[in-house]
CSV table of C-alpha atoms in Angstrom, one decimal:
chain,number,residue,atom,x,y,z
P,20,MET,CA,176.6,7.2,31.0
P,21,ALA,CA,180.2,8.0,30.5
P,22,GLN,CA,180.4,8.9,34.1
P,23,HIS,CA,179.0,5.6,35.2
P,24,LYS,CA,181.4,3.8,33.0
P,25,ILE,CA,184.4,5.6,34.5
P,26,ASP,CA,183.1,5.0,38.1
P,27,ASN,CA,182.7,1.3,37.4
P,28,GLN,CA,186.2,1.1,36.0
P,29,LEU,CA,187.5,2.8,39.1
P,30,LYS,CA,185.5,0.6,41.3
P,31,GLU,CA,186.7,-2.6,39.7
P,32,LYS,CA,190.3,-1.6,39.8
P,33,LEU,CA,190.2,-0.5,43.4
P,34,ASN,CA,188.1,-3.4,44.7
P,35,ALA,CA,190.5,-5.9,43.0
P,36,ARG,CA,193.4,-4.4,44.8
P,37,GLU,CA,194.7,-6.0,48.0
P,38,ILE,CA,197.4,-4.6,50.3
P,39,GLN,CA,199.0,-7.0,52.7
P,40,PRO,CA,199.3,-5.5,56.2
P,41,SER,CA,202.6,-5.6,58.0
P,42,ALA,CA,203.6,-8.7,60.1
P,43,PRO,CA,203.2,-7.2,63.6
P,44,ALA,CA,199.7,-5.9,62.7
P,45,TRP,CA,198.1,-9.1,63.9
P,46,ASP,CA,200.2,-9.1,67.1
P,47,ARG,CA,199.0,-5.6,67.9
P,48,LEU,CA,195.4,-6.7,67.3
P,49,ASP,CA,196.0,-9.8,69.4
P,50,ALA,CA,197.3,-7.7,72.2
P,51,MET,CA,194.4,-5.3,72.0
P,52,LEU,CA,191.9,-8.2,72.0
P,53,THR,CA,193.6,-9.7,75.1
P,54,VAL,CA,193.5,-6.4,76.9
P,55,SER,CA,189.8,-6.0,76.2
P,56,GLU,CA,189.1,-9.6,77.3
P,57,GLU,CA,190.9,-9.0,80.6
P,58,LYS,CA,189.0,-5.8,81.1
P,59,LYS,CA,185.7,-7.7,80.6
P,60,SER,CA,186.7,-10.5,82.9
P,61,LYS,CA,187.8,-7.9,85.5
P,62,LYS,CA,184.5,-6.2,85.2
P,63,GLY,CA,182.8,-9.5,85.8
P,64,TYR,CA,184.9,-10.2,88.9
P,65,GLY,CA,184.3,-6.6,90.0
P,66,TRP,CA,180.6,-7.2,90.1
P,67,PHE,CA,181.2,-10.5,91.9
P,68,PHE,CA,183.3,-8.7,94.6
P,69,VAL,CA,180.7,-6.0,95.0
P,70,ALA,CA,178.0,-8.6,95.5
P,71,ALA,CA,180.2,-10.6,97.9
P,72,SER,CA,181.2,-7.6,100.0
P,73,THR,CA,177.6,-6.4,100.3
P,74,MET,CA,176.5,-9.9,101.4
P,75,LEU,CA,179.4,-9.9,103.9
P,76,PHE,CA,178.5,-6.5,105.2
P,77,PHE,CA,174.8,-7.3,105.7
P,78,GLY,CA,175.7,-10.7,107.2
P,79,LEU,CA,178.1,-9.0,109.7
P,80,GLY,CA,175.5,-6.4,110.5
P,81,PHE,CA,172.9,-9.0,111.2
P,82,PHE,CA,175.3,-11.0,113.3
P,83,ILE,CA,176.4,-8.0,115.4
P,84,PHE,CA,172.8,-6.8,115.8
P,85,SER,CA,171.6,-10.3,116.9
P,86,SER,CA,174.5,-10.8,119.2
P,87,SER,CA,174.0,-7.4,120.8
P,88,GLU,CA,170.4,-8.3,121.4
P,89,THR,CA,171.4,-11.6,123.1
P,90,THR,CA,174.0,-9.8,125.2
P,91,LYS,CA,171.4,-7.3,126.2
P,92,GLY,CA,169.2,-10.2,127.3
P,93,ASN,CA,172.0,-11.9,129.2
P,94,ASP,CA,173.0,-8.6,130.8
P,95,SER,CA,169.6,-8.3,132.3
P,96,ILE,CA,169.9,-11.6,134.1
P,97,PRO,CA,173.4,-11.1,135.6
P,98,VAL,CA,172.4,-7.7,137.0
P,99,VAL,CA,169.7,-9.4,139.0
P,100,ASN,CA,172.0,-12.1,140.0
P,101,SER,CA,174.7,-9.7,141.0
P,102,VAL,CA,172.3,-7.8,143.1
P,103,LYS,CA,171.2,-11.0,144.8
P,104,GLU,CA,174.8,-12.0,145.2
P,105,GLU,CA,175.7,-8.7,146.5
P,106,MET,CA,172.9,-8.9,149.0
P,107,ASP,CA,174.1,-12.4,149.8
P,108,SER,CA,177.7,-11.3,150.3
P,109,THR,CA,176.8,-8.4,152.4
P,110,GLU,CA,174.6,-10.4,154.6
P,111,THR,CA,177.1,-13.2,154.9
P,112,ASN,CA,179.4,-10.7,156.6
P,113,LYS,CA,176.6,-10.3,159.1
P,114,ILE,CA,175.7,-13.8,160.0
P,115,ASN,CA,175.7,-16.8,157.7
P,116,GLN,CA,175.2,-17.3,154.0
P,117,ILE,CA,172.7,-20.1,154.3
P,118,SER,CA,170.6,-18.3,156.9
P,119,VAL,CA,170.6,-15.1,154.8
P,120,GLU,CA,169.5,-16.9,151.7
P,121,LYS,CA,166.8,-18.4,153.6
P,122,GLU,CA,165.8,-15.1,155.0
P,123,GLN,CA,165.4,-13.3,151.6
P,124,PRO,CA,162.1,-14.7,150.6
P,125,VAL,CA,160.8,-14.0,154.1
P,126,LEU,CA,161.7,-10.4,153.6
P,127,VAL,CA,160.1,-10.3,150.2
P,128,GLN,CA,157.0,-11.9,151.5
P,129,ASN,CA,156.9,-9.6,154.4
P,130,GLU,CA,157.1,-6.7,151.9
P,131,VAL,CA,154.3,-8.1,149.9
P,132,ASN,CA,152.2,-8.7,153.0
P,133,TYR,CA,153.1,-5.3,154.2
P,134,SER,CA,151.7,-3.7,151.1
P,135,LYS,CA,148.7,-5.9,151.2
P,136,LYS,CA,148.0,-6.4,154.9
P,137,LYS,CA,149.7,-3.7,156.9
P,138,ALA,CA,147.7,-4.2,160.0
P,139,ARG,CA,148.4,-7.9,160.2
P,140,PHE,CA,152.1,-7.3,159.6
P,141,ILE,CA,152.2,-4.7,162.4
P,142,GLN,CA,150.5,-7.1,164.7
P,143,SER,CA,153.0,-9.8,163.9
P,144,VAL,CA,155.8,-7.4,164.4
P,145,GLU,CA,154.3,-6.5,167.7
P,146,LYS,CA,154.0,-10.1,168.6
P,147,ASN,CA,157.6,-10.7,167.7
P,148,GLU,CA,158.7,-7.8,169.8
P,149,LEU,CA,156.7,-9.2,172.7
P,150,ILE,CA,158.4,-12.6,172.2
P,151,LYS,CA,161.7,-10.8,172.1
P,152,GLU,CA,161.0,-9.0,175.3
P,153,LYS,CA,159.9,-12.2,176.9
P,154,ASN,CA,163.1,-13.8,175.9
P,155,ILE,CA,165.1,-11.0,177.3
P,156,ILE,CA,163.2,-11.2,180.5
P,157,GLN,CA,163.9,-14.9,180.5
P,158,GLU,CA,167.5,-14.4,179.7
P,159,ASN,CA,168.2,-12.0,182.5
P,160,PRO,CA,167.3,-14.1,185.4
P,161,SER,CA,168.7,-17.5,184.1
P,162,PRO,CA,170.6,-17.7,180.8
P,163,ILE,CA,171.4,-21.3,181.4
P,164,ILE,CA,167.8,-22.2,181.3
P,165,HIS,CA,167.5,-20.6,177.9
P,166,GLN,CA,170.4,-22.5,176.6
P,167,SER,CA,168.9,-25.7,177.8
P,168,SER,CA,165.9,-25.4,175.5
P,169,PRO,CA,167.5,-26.5,172.2
P,170,ILE,CA,164.3,-27.7,170.4
P,171,THR,CA,164.2,-24.6,168.2
P,172,TYR,CA,167.9,-25.1,167.1
P,173,LYS,CA,167.5,-28.3,165.2
P,174,TYR,CA,168.4,-26.8,161.8
P,175,VAL,CA,171.0,-24.2,163.0
P,176,SER,CA,174.4,-24.7,161.5
P,177,PRO,CA,177.5,-25.4,163.8
P,178,ASP,CA,178.7,-21.8,163.0
P,179,ASP,CA,175.5,-20.5,164.4
P,180,LEU,CA,175.9,-22.6,167.5
P,181,LEU,CA,179.4,-21.2,167.9
P,182,ALA,CA,178.1,-17.7,167.5
P,183,GLU,CA,175.5,-18.4,170.0
P,184,VAL,CA,178.0,-19.7,172.5
P,185,GLN,CA,180.2,-16.6,172.0
P,186,THR,CA,177.5,-14.0,172.2
P,187,SER,CA,174.2,-14.4,174.0
P,188,SER,CA,172.5,-11.5,172.1
P,189,LYS,CA,172.8,-13.4,168.7
P,190,VAL,CA,171.0,-16.3,170.2
P,191,ILE,CA,168.0,-14.1,170.4
P,192,THR,CA,168.3,-13.1,166.7
P,193,SER,CA,168.6,-16.8,165.8
P,194,ASP,CA,165.5,-17.4,167.8
P,195,LYS,CA,163.7,-14.8,165.8
P,196,LYS,CA,164.8,-16.3,162.6
P,197,THR,CA,163.6,-19.7,163.7
P,198,ILE,CA,160.2,-18.3,164.3
P,199,ALA,CA,159.8,-16.4,161.0
P,200,ARG,CA,161.7,-18.9,158.8
P,201,PRO,CA,159.6,-20.8,156.3
P,202,ARG,CA,162.0,-23.5,155.0
P,203,ILE,CA,160.3,-24.6,151.8
P,204,GLN,CA,160.1,-21.1,150.3
P,205,VAL,CA,163.8,-20.4,151.0
P,206,ASP,CA,164.9,-23.6,149.3
P,207,ALA,CA,162.8,-22.8,146.3
P,208,ASN,CA,164.5,-19.4,145.9
P,209,SER,CA,168.0,-20.9,146.3
P,210,LEU,CA,167.1,-23.5,143.8
P,211,LEU,CA,165.9,-20.8,141.4
P,212,THR,CA,169.1,-18.9,141.8
P,213,THR,CA,171.2,-22.0,141.1
P,214,VAL,CA,169.1,-22.8,138.1
P,215,GLU,CA,169.5,-19.3,136.8
P,216,LYS,CA,173.2,-19.6,137.3
P,217,GLU,CA,173.3,-22.8,135.4
P,218,LEU,CA,171.3,-21.3,132.6
P,219,ASP,CA,173.7,-18.4,132.4
P,220,ASN,CA,176.5,-20.8,132.1
P,221,THR,CA,174.8,-22.8,129.4
P,222,TYR,CA,174.2,-19.7,127.3
P,223,ARG,CA,177.1,-18.5,125.1
P,224,GLU,CA,179.1,-16.3,127.3
P,225,THR,CA,180.9,-13.2,126.2
P,226,THR,CA,184.3,-12.4,127.6
P,227,LEU,CA,182.6,-9.6,129.7
P,228,ASP,CA,180.2,-12.1,131.1
P,229,LYS,CA,183.0,-14.5,131.9
P,230,LEU,CA,185.0,-11.8,133.6
P,231,THR,CA,182.0,-10.7,135.7
P,232,ARG,CA,181.2,-14.2,136.7
P,233,LYS,CA,184.7,-15.0,137.7
P,234,PHE,CA,185.0,-11.8,139.6
P,235,GLN,CA,181.8,-12.6,141.5
P,236,ASP,CA,183.1,-16.1,142.2
P,237,THR,CA,186.4,-14.8,143.6
P,238,LYS,CA,184.5,-12.2,145.5
P,239,LEU,CA,182.3,-14.9,147.1
P,240,ALA,CA,185.2,-17.1,147.8
P,241,LEU,CA,187.1,-14.3,149.5
P,242,ALA,CA,184.1,-13.4,151.5
P,243,ASN,CA,183.7,-17.0,152.6
P,244,ARG,CA,187.4,-17.2,153.5
P,245,ASN,CA,187.2,-14.0,155.5
P,246,TYR,CA,184.2,-15.3,157.3
P,247,GLU,CA,185.9,-18.6,158.1
C,19,MET,CA,177.5,-26.8,47.0
C,20,LYS,CA,180.8,-25.2,47.4
C,21,VAL,CA,179.2,-21.8,48.1
C,22,ILE,CA,177.0,-23.4,50.8
C,23,GLN,CA,180.0,-25.2,52.3
C,24,LEU,CA,182.0,-21.9,52.4
C,25,HIS,CA,179.1,-20.1,54.0
C,26,GLN,CA,178.9,-22.8,56.7
C,27,GLU,CA,182.6,-22.6,57.3
C,28,GLU,CA,182.3,-18.8,57.6
C,29,LYS,CA,179.4,-19.2,60.1
C,30,GLN,CA,181.4,-21.6,62.2
C,31,LEU,CA,184.4,-19.3,62.2
C,32,ILE,CA,182.1,-16.4,63.3
C,33,MET,CA,180.6,-18.5,66.1
C,34,LEU,CA,184.1,-19.5,67.3
C,35,ALA,CA,185.3,-15.9,67.0
C,36,ILE,CA,182.4,-14.7,69.2
C,37,GLU,CA,183.6,-17.2,71.8
C,38,ASN,CA,187.0,-15.4,71.7
C,39,ASP,CA,188.7,-18.2,69.9
C,40,ARG,CA,191.9,-16.6,68.8
C,41,GLN,CA,192.6,-18.9,66.0
C,42,ALA,CA,189.2,-18.3,64.4
C,43,GLN,CA,189.7,-14.5,64.8
C,44,GLN,CA,193.1,-14.8,63.2
C,45,GLN,CA,191.6,-16.7,60.3
C,46,ILE,CA,189.0,-14.0,59.7
C,47,TYR,CA,191.7,-11.4,59.9
C,48,THR,CA,194.0,-13.1,57.4
C,49,LYS,CA,191.0,-13.6,55.1
C,50,PHE,CA,189.8,-10.0,55.0
C,51,SER,CA,192.7,-7.8,56.2
C,52,SER,CA,194.4,-7.2,52.8
C,53,LYS,CA,191.1,-6.1,51.3
C,54,MET,CA,190.2,-3.9,54.2
C,55,LEU,CA,193.7,-2.3,54.2
C,56,SER,CA,193.0,-1.4,50.6
C,57,VAL,CA,189.7,0.2,51.6
C,58,CYS,CA,191.5,2.2,54.3
C,59,ARG,CA,194.2,3.2,51.8
C,60,GLN,CA,191.5,4.7,49.6
C,61,TYR,CA,190.6,7.2,52.3
C,62,ILE,CA,193.9,7.6,54.1
C,63,LYS,CA,197.1,8.5,52.2
C,64,ASP,CA,199.6,7.4,54.9
C,65,ILE,CA,199.8,3.5,54.8
C,66,HIS,CA,200.8,3.3,58.5
C,67,HIS,CA,197.8,5.4,59.5
C,68,ALA,CA,195.6,3.2,57.2
C,69,GLU,CA,196.9,0.1,58.9
C,70,ASP,CA,196.2,1.6,62.4
C,71,VAL,CA,192.7,2.3,61.3
C,72,MET,CA,192.3,-1.1,59.9
C,73,ILE,CA,193.4,-2.7,63.2
C,74,THR,CA,191.0,-0.6,65.3
C,75,GLY,CA,188.3,-1.4,62.7
C,76,PHE,CA,189.0,-5.2,63.2
C,77,MET,CA,188.9,-4.7,66.9
C,78,LYS,CA,185.4,-3.2,66.6
C,79,VAL,CA,184.5,-6.1,64.2
C,80,PHE,CA,185.5,-8.7,66.8
C,81,THR,CA,183.9,-6.9,69.8
C,82,ASN,CA,180.6,-6.4,67.9
C,83,LEU,CA,180.6,-9.8,66.2
C,84,LYS,CA,177.6,-11.1,68.2
C,85,ASN,CA,175.6,-8.3,66.5
C,86,PHE,CA,176.1,-9.7,63.0
C,87,GLU,CA,172.9,-11.3,62.0
C,88,ASN,CA,174.1,-13.4,59.1
C,89,LYS,CA,171.6,-11.6,56.8
C,90,GLY,CA,174.0,-9.8,54.4
C,91,SER,CA,177.5,-10.7,53.4
C,92,PHE,CA,180.1,-10.8,56.2
C,93,GLU,CA,182.6,-9.0,54.1
C,94,GLY,CA,180.2,-6.2,53.4
C,95,TRP,CA,179.5,-5.9,57.2
C,96,ILE,CA,183.3,-5.7,58.0
C,97,ARG,CA,183.8,-3.2,55.1
C,98,ARG,CA,181.0,-0.9,56.5
C,99,ILE,CA,182.7,-0.9,59.9
C,100,ILE,CA,186.1,-0.1,58.4
C,101,ILE,CA,184.7,2.7,56.3
C,102,TYR,CA,183.1,4.3,59.4
C,103,GLU,CA,186.4,3.9,61.2
C,104,CYS,CA,188.1,5.8,58.3
C,105,ILE,CA,185.5,8.6,58.4
C,106,ASP,CA,186.0,8.9,62.2
C,107,PHE,CA,189.8,9.0,61.7
C,108,ILE,CA,189.7,11.8,59.1
C,109,ARG,CA,187.1,13.7,61.1
C,110,VAL,CA,189.3,13.6,64.2
C,111,LYS,CA,192.5,14.4,62.3
C,112,ARG,CA,191.1,17.2,60.2
C,113,ASN,CA,188.6,18.3,62.8
C,114,ASN,CA,186.1,18.7,59.9
C,115,PHE,CA,185.9,18.1,56.2
C,116,ASN,CA,186.6,20.8,53.7
C,117,HIS,CA,183.0,21.1,52.5
C,118,GLN,CA,181.9,23.6,49.9
C,119,ASP,CA,178.3,24.6,49.3
C,120,ILE,CA,176.7,23.7,46.0
C,121,ASN,CA,176.0,27.4,45.2
C,122,ASP,CA,179.7,28.1,44.8
C,123,VAL,CA,180.2,25.6,42.1
C,124,THR,CA,179.1,25.4,38.5
C,125,ILE,CA,178.8,21.9,37.3
C,126,SER,CA,179.3,21.0,33.7
C,127,GLU,CA,178.3,17.4,33.0
C,128,ASN,CA,179.7,17.1,29.6
C,129,GLU,CA,183.3,17.9,30.3
C,130,SER,CA,184.1,14.8,32.3
C,131,VAL,CA,184.8,12.4,29.5
C,132,TYR,CA,188.0,10.4,30.2
C,133,GLU,CA,189.3,6.9,29.9
C,134,MET,CA,190.7,5.0,33.0
C,135,GLU,CA,191.8,1.8,31.3
C,136,ASP,CA,195.3,3.1,30.6
C,137,PHE,CA,196.1,3.8,34.3
C,138,SER,CA,197.2,1.5,37.0
C,139,VAL,CA,195.7,1.2,40.4
C,140,ASP,CA,198.5,3.2,41.9
C,141,ASP,CA,198.0,6.0,39.4
C,142,ILE,CA,194.3,6.1,40.3
C,143,GLN,CA,195.1,6.0,44.0
C,144,ASN,CA,197.6,8.9,43.6
C,145,MET,CA,194.9,10.9,41.8
C,146,ILE,CA,192.4,10.2,44.6
C,147,ASP,CA,195.1,11.0,47.2
C,148,ASN,CA,195.5,14.4,45.7
C,149,LEU,CA,191.9,15.3,46.2
C,150,PRO,CA,191.0,17.3,49.4
C,151,ASP,CA,189.6,15.1,52.2
C,152,GLY,CA,186.0,16.2,51.8
C,153,TYR,CA,186.0,15.6,48.0
C,154,LYS,CA,187.9,12.3,48.4
C,155,MET,CA,185.4,11.1,51.0
C,156,VAL,CA,182.3,11.8,49.0
C,157,PHE,CA,183.9,10.5,45.8
C,158,ASN,CA,185.0,7.2,47.5
C,159,LEU,CA,181.6,6.7,49.1
C,160,TYR,CA,179.6,7.5,46.0
C,161,ALA,CA,181.7,6.2,43.1
C,162,ILE,CA,183.6,3.2,44.8
C,163,GLU,CA,181.3,2.1,47.6
C,164,GLY,CA,178.0,2.9,45.8
C,165,TYR,CA,176.3,4.9,48.5
C,166,LYS,CA,173.6,7.4,47.6
C,167,HIS,CA,173.9,11.1,48.3
C,168,GLN,CA,171.3,10.8,51.1
C,169,GLU,CA,173.3,8.1,52.8
C,170,ILE,CA,176.5,10.0,52.4
C,171,ALA,CA,174.9,13.1,53.8
C,172,GLU,CA,173.8,11.1,56.9
C,173,MET,CA,177.2,9.4,57.3
C,174,LEU,CA,179.2,12.6,57.0
C,175,LYS,CA,176.5,14.8,58.7
C,176,ILE,CA,176.4,17.2,55.8
C,177,ASN,CA,173.6,18.3,53.4
C,178,VAL,CA,172.7,16.3,50.4
C,179,GLY,CA,173.5,19.3,48.2
C,180,THR,CA,176.9,19.6,49.8
C,181,SER,CA,177.5,15.9,49.0
C,182,LYS,CA,176.6,16.5,45.4
C,183,SER,CA,178.8,19.5,45.1
C,184,GLN,CA,181.7,17.7,46.6
C,185,LEU,CA,181.3,14.9,44.1
C,186,SER,CA,181.2,17.3,41.2
C,187,HIS,CA,184.3,19.1,42.4
C,188,ALA,CA,186.1,15.7,42.9
C,189,ARG,CA,185.3,14.7,39.4
C,190,LYS,CA,186.5,17.9,38.0
C,191,LEU,CA,189.8,17.7,39.8
C,192,LEU,CA,190.2,14.1,38.8
C,193,GLN,CA,189.6,15.0,35.1
C,194,GLN,CA,192.3,17.6,35.3
C,195,GLN,CA,194.7,15.1,36.8
C,196,ILE,CA,193.9,12.5,34.2
C,197,ILE,CA,194.6,15.0,31.4
C,198,GLU,CA,197.9,15.9,33.0
C,199,LEU,CA,198.8,12.2,33.5
C,200,LYS,CA,197.9,11.4,29.9
C,201,ASN,CA,200.0,14.2,28.6
C,202,LYS,CA,202.9,13.0,30.8
C,203,LEU,CA,202.5,9.5,29.4
C,204,ASN,CA,202.3,10.7,25.8
C,205,GLY,CA,205.3,13.0,26.4
C,206,THR,CA,203.3,16.2,25.5
C,207,THR,CA,203.7,18.3,28.6
């Protein structure tokens, strides 16, 4: 009991006591609280930045992935075009651009027919050869007479005519073309190529595409100029 | 009515302090800081260290204020945090308490009869300060704060028997000091 009494006396005296802290104690606590608040806010922003950066990363990845797919798709078309254009350019050196463009589908068709109906194709070739021989035979005795039959040269360009005048052998080739030339199919192909070109232009072009296109244009222009 | 009004004011202050309202935090600090520094002083002899511990204790109070459930008294909740802070400080400073097992001590219950009314708070504090850290800790927690030996053992991570022995030793030492002080005051050294 005496022990409890003493404890209570001690408790009362010590609990009644108050010690005033020094003046800068609150300032120190204030500074500590400010620092902890800043840390908390920084943590919050840190999470925000992490989230934003991941979103940006995935967005960029998706954009690059999708753009690479489109460029792959676009690349496939220009390759074909370039091949066609190359074919065109090489053949323009030979004769004429228009006549060559018109000749292409004939060649393709001939290839198809060749794979399907070899015998017929051989026969037609033989017939063509026979016609060629006949023309040569006709040419040898009287070349003037051959020139005086212009019914087949209705759709031949003036350049062709000039070429014919200059060399008599080319006349025969033009004759051959007039025989094997289906006009409607040739126009469709040229129409298709122009449409494809227009489509390519309407698509979003990369710098590489632009460069290749311009290069091809200049190449074509140079070839035309050389030809002229 | 006044008690209810005070309680409402305290609740409002707490709510504002949770929202990091610095004025509300300062009001809480000025209301309880002097009492809490006194508590710290009970455990820590150096007043500057006691103040440091009080500041870090208040820091913990404000950061954990949202965990206060308004069930007990707010002062009691702050006091508990401060006491834990003092225990941590002494544990770090001393590395461990000077604990002594109960078997080493012979406790005589009847010899601790002394009067405290003649002494001032400073005298009492001086006597407590002269106790070893382990004894002081258990004496403060048991005699002043009113914790049970089981609770003290859990708080200080010691055995219940050790807590009892520490208290007994603390009382014995205090008794010796009281006798010495009384003799000083009476002029019979």
